[in-house]
Amino acid sequence: MAEQAVPMQSSSTPETAVPASPGAGASIDEIITAQEKIFCERQPESRRLAGRADLALAGGVTSSWQVTRPQPVWLSHGKGSKIYDVDGNEYVDLHGGYGAALAGHGHPAIVEALRGQVTLGTHFAQPTPAAILVAEELTRRFGLPLWRFANSGTEATMDAVHLMRAITGRDLIIKVEGGYHGHHDSVQVSVCPEADEVGPANKPSQVPSSTGIPQAIVDLTLVVGFNDLDGVARLLDENPGRIAGMIIEPIMMNAGIIQPEPGYLAGLKELLHSRGALLTFDEVKTGLTAGPSGATGVTGVTPDIICLAKAIGGGVSVAAIGGTEEAMGYVAAGGYEMVGTFNGNPLAMAACRAMLCEVATPAAYQRIEALRQRAVAGLQREIGRNGLAAQVVSVGAKGCVVFTAEPVRDFRGFLGIDDSYSHAHWLYQHNGGVFLPPWGKIEQWLISVQHDEADIDRLVTNFAGFAAALGSLR
Ligand SMILES: Cc1ncc(COP(=O)(O)O)c(C=O)c1O
């Protein structure tokens, strides 16, 4: 934050009792310490549960990404656009369960769909008619003719990678440096490598992102920078006839939000196809959130395979894999067995149908767009007012404040951003009653169909307090 101007106090007083920061001139570390103290004081019951959970759950949580600093937040329930912790604190939920809660909480259409299905049976491992309706609606939105279902984003991208390899008979795949596609072996490469691990920009290292990933698998996953078309051409040249395809988030998330440059995605498709390789869009995050037809609709480029999960289930665990006649026709012909006991589970299909046909409607997207614009305008106003080196990046229901003035075009640019500002911002919002996704600069907010202007104003008001505190640094 090199370029902060003379401090200017925000004219708006936080209504949600954002606690005072250390006085003018405090460092970012002092702001974090003060906010973490307030955070813990507000949540004694969460701390008590965390202590008990430590004895029953490995690491005291149900997924390693539920560990938040300074302590995990245990929730009691959600309703509409709000969630409530076990200490009774209310939050505007912009975490959205890591981007899944586009319907908000307890949406009547989802509740009705689930209630109706529960009484009719929750699992058969045989197809039910709702699966056809869901597939037809996904075809209408994403322009791909054939679909299958799974249970998580990880399963969807795993199937997509298997399928690209099966169809082409090739073993190598390409992924983007800094891209996250779930936790199966082939994509656990260079997800969030450290600066001293990444190697040269024109030949990024293949860095295992987890323990337990065999080197032999890491070697099969080639890495390239986002927006680097030449890098893909180079990999294709260096490995003739060996690359099955590329998996990519068309609008890169899990690194703030990074937009594809004009022509990049269309260029990728052309390049890969010219070498007999396939293109998979991982739309697990962008799916219904970037717009009604995801990033595919926003960018106008349709890949060979699309992976969906998170928001399509209206809060229920489900994933979808769609593809061209060539790609999914290979499955239809029995070339690749895409299987799973819970695939197309009737409860998940009922939720999906309601999400697609009754919740994620044109009117809902209009409403979300108005709220997005309100959020962006308010946040940018405060950035400008306080002379912060920061920017707001958003697409559809997703957005984030990136604490650098420089445009970010790939993971290397993202890597250089000081994460302490994002963490301090998260704490400020949290203590002011807005639950953004944890994990600092990586994640984005999600505006649901149930948020309203007052929710967005709470986000902006909290940010105003934070921006004023930052503006007074130095
Ligand atoms: C882009 C992307 N792909 C895949 C996944 C994996 O999805 P899941 O956590 O449902 O396995 C995620 C999860 O955050 C994701 O963001």
Coordinates of N, CA, C and O in Angstrom, one line a residue, residues 35-206:
Q35 N -8.4 -6.1 15.7 CA -9.7 -6.7 15.1 C -9.8 -8.1 15.5 O -10.9 -8.6 15.8
E36 N -8.7 -8.8 15.6 CA -8.7 -10.3 16.0 C -9.2 -10.4 17.5 O -9.9 -11.3 17.9
K37 N -8.8 -9.4 18.3 CA -9.2 -9.4 19.7 C -10.7 -9.2 19.8 O -11.4 -10.0 20.5
I38 N -11.2 -8.3 19.1 CA -12.7 -8.0 19.0 C -13.4 -9.3 18.5 O -14.4 -9.7 19.1
F39 N -12.9 -9.9 17.5 CA -13.4 -11.1 16.9 C -13.6 -12.2 17.9 O -14.7 -12.8 18.1
C40 N -12.5 -12.4 18.7 CA -12.6 -13.5 19.7 C -13.6 -13.1 20.8 O -14.3 -14.0 21.3
E41 N -13.6 -11.9 21.2 CA -14.4 -11.5 22.3 C -15.9 -11.6 21.9 O -16.8 -11.9 22.8
R42 N -16.2 -11.5 20.7 CA -17.6 -11.6 20.2 C -18.1 -13.1 20.1 O -19.2 -13.4 20.0
Q43 N -17.1 -14.0 20.2 CA -17.4 -15.4 19.9 C -16.9 -16.4 20.9 O -16.2 -17.4 20.6
P44 N -17.3 -16.3 22.2 CA -16.9 -17.2 23.2 C -17.4 -18.6 23.0 O -16.7 -19.6 23.2
E45 N -18.7 -18.8 22.5 CA -19.2 -20.1 22.3 C -18.6 -20.8 21.1 O -18.3 -22.0 21.2
S46 N -18.2 -20.1 20.1 CA -17.4 -20.7 19.0 C -16.1 -21.2 19.5 O -15.7 -22.3 19.2
R47 N -15.5 -20.5 20.4 CA -14.2 -20.9 21.0 C -14.4 -22.2 21.8 O -13.6 -23.1 21.7
R48 N -15.5 -22.2 22.6 CA -15.8 -23.4 23.4 C -16.0 -24.6 22.5 O -15.4 -25.7 22.7
L49 N -16.8 -24.4 21.5 CA -17.1 -25.6 20.6 C -15.8 -26.0 19.8 O -15.6 -27.2 19.6
A50 N -15.0 -25.0 19.5 CA -13.7 -25.4 18.8 C -12.9 -26.3 19.7 O -12.2 -27.2 19.2
G51 N -12.8 -26.0 21.0 CA -12.1 -26.8 21.9 C -12.6 -28.2 22.0 O -11.8 -29.2 21.9
R52 N -13.9 -28.3 22.0 CA -14.5 -29.6 22.1 C -14.3 -30.4 20.7 O -14.0 -31.6 20.7
A53 N -14.4 -29.6 19.6 CA -14.3 -30.3 18.3 C -12.9 -30.8 18.1 O -12.7 -31.8 17.4
D54 N -11.9 -30.1 18.7 CA -10.5 -30.6 18.6 C -10.4 -32.1 19.0 O -9.5 -32.8 18.5
L55 N -11.2 -32.5 19.9 CA -11.1 -33.9 20.4 C -11.9 -34.9 19.5 O -11.7 -36.1 19.7
A56 N -12.7 -34.4 18.6 CA -13.6 -35.3 17.8 C -13.3 -35.2 16.3 O -13.5 -36.2 15.6
L57 N -13.0 -34.0 15.9 CA -12.8 -33.8 14.5 C -11.3 -33.5 14.2 O -10.7 -32.7 15.0
A58 N -10.7 -34.1 13.2 CA -9.3 -33.8 13.0 C -9.1 -32.3 12.7 O -9.7 -31.8 11.7
G59 N -8.3 -31.7 13.5 CA -8.0 -30.3 13.4 C -9.2 -29.4 13.8 O -9.2 -28.2 13.6
G60 N -10.3 -30.1 14.4 CA -11.4 -29.3 14.9 C -12.4 -28.8 13.9 O -13.2 -28.0 14.2
V61 N -12.3 -29.2 12.6 CA -13.2 -28.8 11.6 C -13.5 -29.9 10.7 O -12.9 -31.0 10.7
T62 N -14.5 -29.7 9.7 CA -14.9 -30.7 8.8 C -14.2 -30.6 7.4 O -14.4 -31.5 6.6
S63 N -13.5 -29.5 7.2 CA -12.7 -29.3 6.0 C -11.6 -28.4 6.4 O -11.8 -27.4 7.1
S64 N -10.4 -28.6 5.9 CA -9.2 -27.8 6.3 C -9.5 -26.3 6.0 O -8.9 -25.4 6.6
W65 N -10.3 -26.0 5.0 CA -10.6 -24.6 4.7 C -11.7 -23.9 5.6 O -12.1 -22.8 5.3
Q66 N -12.1 -24.7 6.6 CA -13.0 -24.1 7.6 C -12.2 -23.5 8.8 O -12.7 -22.9 9.7
V67 N -10.8 -23.7 8.7 CA -10.0 -23.1 9.8 C -9.8 -21.6 9.4 O -9.2 -21.3 8.4
T68 N -10.4 -20.8 10.2 CA -10.2 -19.3 10.0 C -9.4 -18.7 11.1 O -9.4 -19.3 12.2
R69 N -8.7 -17.7 10.8 CA -7.9 -17.0 11.7 C -8.6 -15.8 12.3 O -9.2 -15.1 11.5
P70 N -8.8 -15.6 13.6 CA -8.0 -16.2 14.7 C -8.7 -17.5 15.2 O -8.0 -18.2 15.9
Q71 N -9.9 -17.8 14.9 CA -10.5 -19.0 15.3 C -11.7 -19.4 14.4 O -12.3 -18.5 13.8
P72 N -12.0 -20.7 14.3 CA -13.2 -21.0 13.4 C -14.5 -20.4 13.9 O -14.6 -20.2 15.2
V73 N -15.4 -20.1 13.0 CA -16.7 -19.5 13.4 C -17.7 -20.7 13.2 O -17.9 -21.2 12.2
W74 N -18.3 -21.0 14.3 CA -19.3 -22.1 14.3 C -20.7 -21.4 14.1 O -21.1 -20.5 14.8
L75 N -21.4 -21.9 13.2 CA -22.7 -21.3 12.8 C -23.9 -22.1 13.4 O -23.8 -23.4 13.5
S76 N -25.0 -21.4 13.7 CA -26.2 -22.1 14.1 C -27.2 -22.3 13.0 O -27.8 -23.3 12.8
H77 N -27.4 -21.2 12.1 CA -28.4 -21.3 11.1 C -28.2 -20.2 10.1 O -27.5 -19.2 10.3
G78 N -29.0 -20.3 9.0 CA -29.1 -19.2 8.0 C -30.5 -19.0 7.6 O -31.3 -19.9 7.7
K79 N -30.8 -17.7 7.3 CA -32.2 -17.4 6.8 C -32.1 -16.3 5.8 O -31.5 -15.2 6.2
G80 N -32.6 -16.5 4.7 CA -32.6 -15.4 3.6 C -31.1 -15.0 3.3 O -30.4 -15.9 2.9
S81 N -30.8 -13.8 3.5 CA -29.4 -13.3 3.1 C -28.5 -13.4 4.3 O -27.3 -12.9 4.2
K82 N -29.0 -13.9 5.5 CA -28.2 -13.8 6.7 C -27.8 -15.2 7.2 O -28.5 -16.2 7.0
I83 N -26.7 -15.2 8.0 CA -26.3 -16.4 8.7 C -26.0 -15.9 10.2 O -25.8 -14.8 10.4
Y84 N -26.1 -16.9 11.1 CA -26.0 -16.6 12.5 C -25.0 -17.5 13.1 O -25.0 -18.8 12.9
D85 N -24.1 -17.0 14.0 CA -23.2 -17.9 14.6 C -23.7 -18.4 15.9 O -24.8 -17.9 16.4
V86 N -23.0 -19.3 16.6 CA -23.6 -20.0 17.8 C -23.6 -19.0 19.0 O -24.1 -19.3 20.0
D87 N -22.9 -17.8 18.8 CA -23.0 -16.8 19.8 C -24.1 -15.8 19.6 O -24.3 -14.9 20.4
G88 N -24.9 -16.1 18.5 CA -26.1 -15.2 18.3 C -25.8 -14.0 17.4 O -26.6 -13.1 17.2
N89 N -24.5 -13.9 16.9 CA -24.2 -12.8 16.0 C -24.8 -13.0 14.7 O -24.7 -14.1 14.1
E90 N -25.4 -11.9 14.1 CA -25.9 -12.0 12.7 C -24.9 -11.4 11.7 O -24.2 -10.5 12.0
Y91 N -24.9 -12.1 10.6 CA -24.0 -11.6 9.5 C -24.8 -11.6 8.2 O -25.6 -12.5 7.9
V92 N -24.5 -10.6 7.4 CA -24.9 -10.6 6.0 C -24.0 -11.7 5.4 O -22.8 -11.5 5.4
D93 N -24.6 -12.7 4.8 CA -23.8 -13.8 4.3 C -23.3 -13.5 2.8 O -24.0 -13.7 1.9
L94 N -22.1 -13.0 2.7 CA -21.4 -12.8 1.4 C -20.4 -13.9 1.2 O -19.7 -13.9 0.2
H95 N -20.2 -14.7 2.2 CA -19.3 -15.9 2.0 C -20.0 -16.9 1.0 O -19.4 -17.4 0.1
G96 N -21.3 -17.1 1.3 CA -22.1 -17.9 0.4 C -21.6 -19.3 0.3 O -21.7 -20.0 -0.8
G97 N -21.0 -19.8 1.4 CA -20.6 -21.2 1.4 C -19.6 -21.4 0.3 O -19.7 -22.4 -0.5
Y98 N -18.6 -20.6 0.2 CA -17.6 -20.6 -0.9 C -18.2 -20.6 -2.3 O -17.8 -21.3 -3.2
G99 N -19.3 -19.8 -2.4 CA -19.8 -19.5 -3.7 C -21.0 -20.5 -4.1 O -21.4 -20.5 -5.3
A100 N -21.5 -21.2 -3.2 CA -22.6 -22.2 -3.5 C -24.0 -21.6 -3.2 O -25.0 -22.0 -3.8
A101 N -24.1 -20.6 -2.3 CA -25.4 -20.2 -1.8 C -26.0 -19.1 -2.6 O -26.4 -18.1 -2.1
L102 N -26.1 -19.3 -3.9 CA -26.7 -18.2 -4.8 C -28.2 -18.1 -4.5 O -28.7 -17.0 -4.7
A103 N -28.8 -19.1 -3.9 CA -30.2 -19.0 -3.6 C -30.4 -18.4 -2.2 O -31.6 -18.1 -1.8
G104 N -29.3 -18.1 -1.5 CA -29.5 -17.6 -0.1 C -29.9 -18.8 0.7 O -29.7 -20.0 0.3
H105 N -30.5 -18.5 1.9 CA -30.8 -19.6 2.8 C -32.3 -19.8 3.0 O -33.0 -18.8 3.1
G106 N -32.8 -21.0 2.9 CA -34.2 -21.3 3.1 C -35.0 -20.7 2.0 O -36.2 -20.4 2.3
H107 N -34.5 -20.7 0.8 CA -35.3 -20.1 -0.3 C -36.6 -21.0 -0.5 O -36.5 -22.2 -0.6
P108 N -37.8 -20.4 -0.5 CA -39.0 -21.2 -0.5 C -39.0 -22.2 -1.7 O -39.5 -23.3 -1.5
A109 N -38.5 -21.9 -2.8 CA -38.6 -22.8 -4.0 C -37.7 -24.1 -3.7 O -38.0 -25.2 -4.0
I110 N -36.5 -23.8 -3.1 CA -35.6 -24.9 -2.7 C -36.2 -25.8 -1.6 O -36.2 -27.0 -1.7
V111 N -36.8 -25.1 -0.6 CA -37.4 -25.8 0.5 C -38.5 -26.7 0.0 O -38.6 -27.9 0.4
E112 N -39.3 -26.1 -0.8 CA -40.5 -26.9 -1.4 C -40.0 -28.1 -2.2 O -40.6 -29.2 -2.0
A113 N -39.0 -27.9 -3.0 CA -38.5 -29.0 -3.9 C -38.0 -30.1 -3.0 O -38.2 -31.3 -3.3
L114 N -37.2 -29.7 -2.0 CA -36.6 -30.8 -1.1 C -37.7 -31.5 -0.3 O -37.6 -32.7 -0.2
R115 N -38.6 -30.7 0.3 CA -39.6 -31.3 1.1 C -40.4 -32.3 0.3 O -40.7 -33.4 0.7
G116 N -40.8 -31.9 -1.0 CA -41.5 -32.7 -1.8 C -40.8 -34.0 -2.1 O -41.4 -35.1 -2.1
Q117 N -39.5 -33.9 -2.4 CA -38.7 -35.1 -2.7 C -38.5 -36.0 -1.5 O -38.5 -37.3 -1.7
V118 N -38.2 -35.4 -0.4 CA -37.9 -36.3 0.8 C -39.1 -37.3 1.1 O -38.8 -38.4 1.3
T119 N -40.3 -36.8 0.9 CA -41.4 -37.8 1.1 C -41.5 -38.8 0.0 O -42.2 -39.8 0.2
L120 N -40.9 -38.6 -1.1 CA -41.0 -39.6 -2.2 C -39.7 -40.5 -2.3 O -39.7 -41.3 -3.2
G121 N -38.8 -40.2 -1.4 CA -37.6 -41.1 -1.4 C -36.3 -40.2 -1.8 O -36.4 -39.4 -2.7
T122 N -35.3 -40.5 -1.0 CA -34.1 -39.6 -1.2 C -33.0 -40.3 -2.0 O -32.0 -39.6 -2.4
H123 N -33.1 -41.6 -2.2 CA -32.0 -42.2 -3.0 C -32.4 -43.5 -3.6 O -33.0 -44.4 -2.9
F124 N -32.2 -43.7 -4.9 CA -32.5 -45.0 -5.6 C -31.3 -45.5 -6.4 O -31.3 -46.7 -6.7
A125 N -30.4 -44.6 -6.8 CA -29.4 -45.0 -7.8 C -30.0 -45.5 -9.1 O -29.5 -46.4 -9.7
Q126 N -31.1 -45.0 -9.4 CA -31.8 -45.2 -10.7 C -32.2 -43.8 -11.1 O -32.5 -42.9 -10.2
P127 N -32.2 -43.5 -12.4 CA -32.6 -42.1 -12.8 C -34.0 -41.7 -12.5 O -34.9 -42.6 -12.5
T128 N -34.2 -40.5 -12.2 CA -35.6 -39.9 -12.0 C -35.8 -38.8 -13.1 O -34.9 -38.2 -13.5
P129 N -37.1 -38.5 -13.4 CA -37.4 -37.6 -14.5 C -36.7 -36.2 -14.3 O -36.4 -35.6 -15.3
A130 N -36.6 -35.8 -13.1 CA -36.0 -34.4 -12.9 C -34.6 -34.3 -13.6 O -34.3 -33.2 -14.0
A131 N -33.9 -35.4 -13.7 CA -32.6 -35.3 -14.3 C -32.6 -34.9 -15.7 O -31.8 -34.1 -16.2
I132 N -33.7 -35.3 -16.4 CA -33.8 -34.9 -17.8 C -34.1 -33.4 -17.9 O -33.5 -32.7 -18.7
L133 N -35.0 -32.9 -17.0 CA -35.3 -31.5 -17.0 C -34.1 -30.7 -16.7 O -33.9 -29.6 -17.4
V134 N -33.3 -31.1 -15.8 CA -32.1 -30.3 -15.4 C -31.1 -30.3 -16.6 O -30.6 -29.3 -17.0
A135 N -30.9 -31.5 -17.2 CA -30.0 -31.6 -18.3 C -30.5 -30.7 -19.5 O -29.7 -30.0 -20.1
E136 N -31.8 -30.7 -19.7 CA -32.3 -29.9 -20.8 C -32.1 -28.4 -20.5 O -31.8 -27.6 -21.4
E137 N -32.3 -28.0 -19.3 CA -32.1 -26.6 -18.9 C -30.6 -26.2 -19.0 O -30.3 -25.1 -19.5
L138 N -29.7 -27.1 -18.6 CA -28.3 -26.8 -18.8 C -27.9 -26.7 -20.2 O -27.1 -25.8 -20.6
T139 N -28.5 -27.5 -21.1 CA -28.2 -27.4 -22.5 C -28.6 -26.1 -23.0 O -27.9 -25.4 -23.8
R140 N -29.8 -25.6 -22.6 CA -30.3 -24.3 -23.0 C -29.4 -23.2 -22.6 O -29.1 -22.3 -23.4
R141 N -28.9 -23.3 -21.4 CA -28.0 -22.2 -20.9 C -26.6 -22.3 -21.5 O -26.0 -21.2 -21.8
F142 N -26.0 -23.5 -21.5 CA -24.6 -23.6 -21.8 C -24.2 -24.0 -23.2 O -23.1 -24.1 -23.6
G143 N -25.3 -24.5 -24.0 CA -25.1 -24.8 -25.4 C -24.4 -26.1 -25.6 O -23.9 -26.3 -26.7
L144 N -24.3 -27.0 -24.6 CA -23.7 -28.3 -24.8 C -24.8 -29.3 -24.7 O -25.6 -29.3 -23.8
P145 N -24.8 -30.3 -25.5 CA -26.0 -31.2 -25.7 C -26.1 -32.3 -24.6 O -27.3 -32.7 -24.3
L146 N -25.0 -32.8 -24.1 CA -25.2 -34.0 -23.2 C -24.6 -33.8 -21.8 O -23.5 -33.2 -21.7
W147 N -25.2 -34.3 -20.8 CA -24.8 -34.1 -19.4 C -24.8 -35.3 -18.6 O -25.5 -36.3 -18.9
R148 N -24.0 -35.3 -17.6 CA -24.1 -36.3 -16.5 C -24.0 -35.5 -15.2 O -23.6 -34.4 -15.2
F149 N -24.2 -36.2 -14.1 CA -24.2 -35.6 -12.8 C -23.2 -36.3 -11.8 O -22.9 -37.4 -12.0
A150 N -22.7 -35.5 -10.9 CA -21.8 -36.0 -9.8 C -22.1 -35.3 -8.5 O -23.2 -34.7 -8.5
N151 N -21.2 -35.3 -7.6 CA -21.6 -34.8 -6.3 C -20.8 -33.6 -5.8 O -21.1 -32.9 -4.9
S152 N -19.6 -33.3 -6.4 CA -18.8 -32.2 -6.0 C -18.0 -31.7 -7.2 O -17.9 -32.4 -8.2
G153 N -17.5 -30.5 -7.1 CA -16.7 -29.9 -8.1 C -15.5 -30.8 -8.4 O -15.0 -31.0 -9.6
T154 N -14.9 -31.4 -7.4 CA -13.7 -32.2 -7.5 C -14.1 -33.4 -8.4 O -13.3 -33.8 -9.3
E155 N -15.2 -34.0 -8.2 CA -15.6 -35.2 -9.1 C -15.8 -34.8 -10.5 O -15.4 -35.5 -11.4
A156 N -16.4 -33.6 -10.7 CA -16.7 -33.1 -12.0 C -15.4 -32.9 -12.8 O -15.2 -33.3 -14.0
T157 N -14.4 -32.2 -12.2 CA -13.2 -31.9 -12.9 C -12.3 -33.2 -13.1 O -11.6 -33.4 -14.0
M158 N -12.5 -34.1 -12.1 CA -11.8 -35.4 -12.2 C -12.3 -36.2 -13.5 O -11.5 -36.7 -14.3
D159 N -13.6 -36.2 -13.6 CA -14.2 -36.9 -14.8 C -13.8 -36.2 -16.1 O -13.6 -36.8 -17.1
A160 N -13.8 -34.9 -16.0 CA -13.4 -34.1 -17.2 C -12.0 -34.5 -17.7 O -11.7 -34.7 -18.9
V161 N -11.1 -34.5 -16.7 CA -9.7 -34.9 -17.0 C -9.6 -36.3 -17.5 O -8.9 -36.6 -18.6
H162 N -10.3 -37.2 -16.9 CA -10.3 -38.6 -17.4 C -10.8 -38.7 -18.8 O -10.2 -39.4 -19.6
L163 N -11.9 -37.9 -19.0 CA -12.5 -38.0 -20.3 C -11.6 -37.4 -21.4 O -11.5 -38.0 -22.5
M164 N -10.9 -36.3 -21.1 CA -10.0 -35.8 -22.2 C -8.9 -36.8 -22.5 O -8.5 -37.0 -23.6
R165 N -8.4 -37.5 -21.4 CA -7.4 -38.5 -21.6 C -8.0 -39.7 -22.4 O -7.3 -40.2 -23.3
A166 N -9.2 -40.1 -22.0 CA -9.8 -41.3 -22.7 C -10.0 -41.0 -24.1 O -9.7 -41.9 -25.0
I167 N -10.5 -39.9 -24.5 CA -10.9 -39.6 -25.9 C -9.7 -39.5 -26.7 O -9.6 -40.0 -27.9
T168 N -8.6 -38.8 -26.2 CA -7.4 -38.6 -27.1 C -6.4 -39.7 -27.0 O -5.5 -39.8 -27.8
G169 N -6.5 -40.5 -25.9 CA -5.5 -41.5 -25.7 C -4.1 -40.9 -25.3 O -3.1 -41.5 -25.5
R170 N -4.2 -39.7 -24.8 CA -2.9 -39.0 -24.4 C -2.9 -38.8 -22.8 O -4.0 -38.7 -22.2
D171 N -1.8 -38.7 -22.3 CA -1.7 -38.6 -20.8 C -1.5 -37.2 -20.2 O -1.9 -36.9 -19.1
L172 N -0.8 -36.3 -21.0 CA -0.5 -35.0 -20.4 C -1.7 -34.1 -20.5 O -2.5 -34.1 -21.4
I173 N -1.9 -33.2 -19.4 CA -2.9 -32.2 -19.5 C -2.2 -30.8 -19.1 O -1.1 -30.8 -18.6
I174 N -2.8 -29.8 -19.5 CA -2.3 -28.4 -19.1 C -3.3 -27.8 -18.2 O -4.5 -27.9 -18.3
K175 N -2.7 -27.2 -17.1 CA -3.6 -26.4 -16.2 C -2.9 -25.0 -16.0 O -1.7 -24.9 -16.3
V176 N -3.6 -24.1 -15.5 CA -3.1 -22.7 -15.3 C -2.5 -22.6 -13.9 O -3.0 -23.1 -12.9
E177 N -1.3 -21.9 -13.9 CA -0.7 -21.7 -12.6 C -1.6 -20.9 -11.7 O -2.2 -19.9 -12.1
G178 N -1.8 -21.4 -10.5 CA -2.7 -20.7 -9.5 C -4.1 -21.1 -9.6 O -5.0 -20.7 -8.8
G179 N -4.4 -22.0 -10.6 CA -5.8 -22.4 -10.8 C -6.1 -23.5 -9.8 O -5.3 -24.5 -9.6
Y180 N -7.3 -23.5 -9.2 CA -7.8 -24.6 -8.3 C -9.0 -25.3 -9.0 O -9.9 -24.6 -9.4
H181 N -8.9 -26.6 -9.1 CA -9.9 -27.4 -9.7 C -10.4 -28.5 -8.8 O -10.9 -29.5 -9.3
G182 N -10.2 -28.4 -7.5 CA -10.6 -29.5 -6.6 C -9.3 -30.2 -6.1 O -8.2 -29.8 -6.4
H183 N -9.6 -31.3 -5.4 CA -8.5 -31.9 -4.7 C -8.1 -33.3 -5.2 O -7.6 -34.2 -4.5
H184 N -8.4 -33.6 -6.5 CA -7.9 -34.9 -7.0 C -6.5 -34.7 -7.6 O -6.1 -33.6 -7.9
D185 N -5.8 -35.8 -7.7 CA -4.3 -35.7 -8.0 C -3.9 -34.9 -9.2 O -3.0 -34.1 -9.1
S186 N -4.6 -35.1 -10.3 CA -4.1 -34.5 -11.5 C -4.1 -33.0 -11.5 O -3.4 -32.3 -12.3
V187 N -5.0 -32.4 -10.7 CA -5.1 -30.9 -10.7 C -4.4 -30.3 -9.4 O -4.5 -29.1 -9.2
Q188 N -3.9 -31.1 -8.6 CA -3.2 -30.6 -7.4 C -1.8 -30.2 -7.7 O -0.9 -30.7 -7.0
V189 N -1.6 -29.4 -8.7 CA -0.3 -29.0 -9.1 C -0.3 -27.5 -9.3 O -1.2 -27.0 -10.0
S190 N 0.6 -26.8 -8.7 CA 0.8 -25.4 -8.8 C -0.5 -24.6 -8.6 O -0.9 -23.8 -9.3
V191 N -1.2 -25.0 -7.5 CA -2.4 -24.3 -7.1 C -2.1 -23.0 -6.4 O -2.7 -22.0 -6.8
C192 N -1.2 -23.0 -5.5 CA -0.9 -21.8 -4.8 C 0.6 -21.8 -4.5 O 1.0 -21.7 -3.3
P193 N 1.5 -22.0 -5.5 CA 2.9 -22.1 -5.2 C 3.5 -20.8 -4.6 O 3.0 -19.7 -4.9
E194 N 4.5 -21.0 -3.9 CA 5.2 -19.8 -3.3 C 6.1 -19.2 -4.4 O 6.5 -19.8 -5.3
A195 N 6.5 -17.9 -4.1 CA 7.3 -17.2 -5.1 C 8.6 -17.9 -5.4 O 9.1 -17.9 -6.5
D196 N 9.2 -18.6 -4.4 CA 10.5 -19.2 -4.6 C 10.3 -20.6 -5.3 O 11.3 -21.3 -5.5
E197 N 9.1 -21.0 -5.6 CA 8.8 -22.3 -6.2 C 8.4 -22.2 -7.6 O 8.5 -23.2 -8.4
V198 N 8.0 -21.0 -8.1 CA 7.2 -21.0 -9.3 C 8.1 -21.1 -10.6 O 7.6 -21.5 -11.6
G199 N 9.4 -20.8 -10.5 CA 10.3 -21.0 -11.7 C 10.1 -19.8 -12.6 O 9.3 -18.9 -12.4
P200 N 10.7 -19.9 -13.8 CA 10.6 -18.8 -14.8 C 9.2 -18.7 -15.3 O 8.5 -19.7 -15.5
A201 N 8.8 -17.5 -15.7 CA 7.4 -17.2 -16.1 C 7.1 -17.9 -17.4 O 6.0 -18.4 -17.7
N202 N 8.1 -18.1 -18.3 CA 7.9 -18.8 -19.6 C 8.0 -20.3 -19.5 O 7.8 -21.0 -20.5
K203 N 8.3 -20.8 -18.3 CA 8.4 -22.2 -18.0 C 8.1 -22.5 -16.6 O 9.0 -22.9 -15.8
P204 N 6.8 -22.3 -16.2 CA 6.5 -22.4 -14.8 C 6.8 -23.9 -14.3 O 6.6 -24.8 -15.0
S205 N 7.2 -23.9 -13.0 CA 7.5 -25.2 -12.4 C 6.2 -26.0 -12.1 O 5.2 -25.3 -11.9
Q206 N 6.2 -27.3 -12.1 CA 5.1 -28.1 -11.7 C 5.2 -28.4 -10.2 O 6.0 -29.3 -9.9

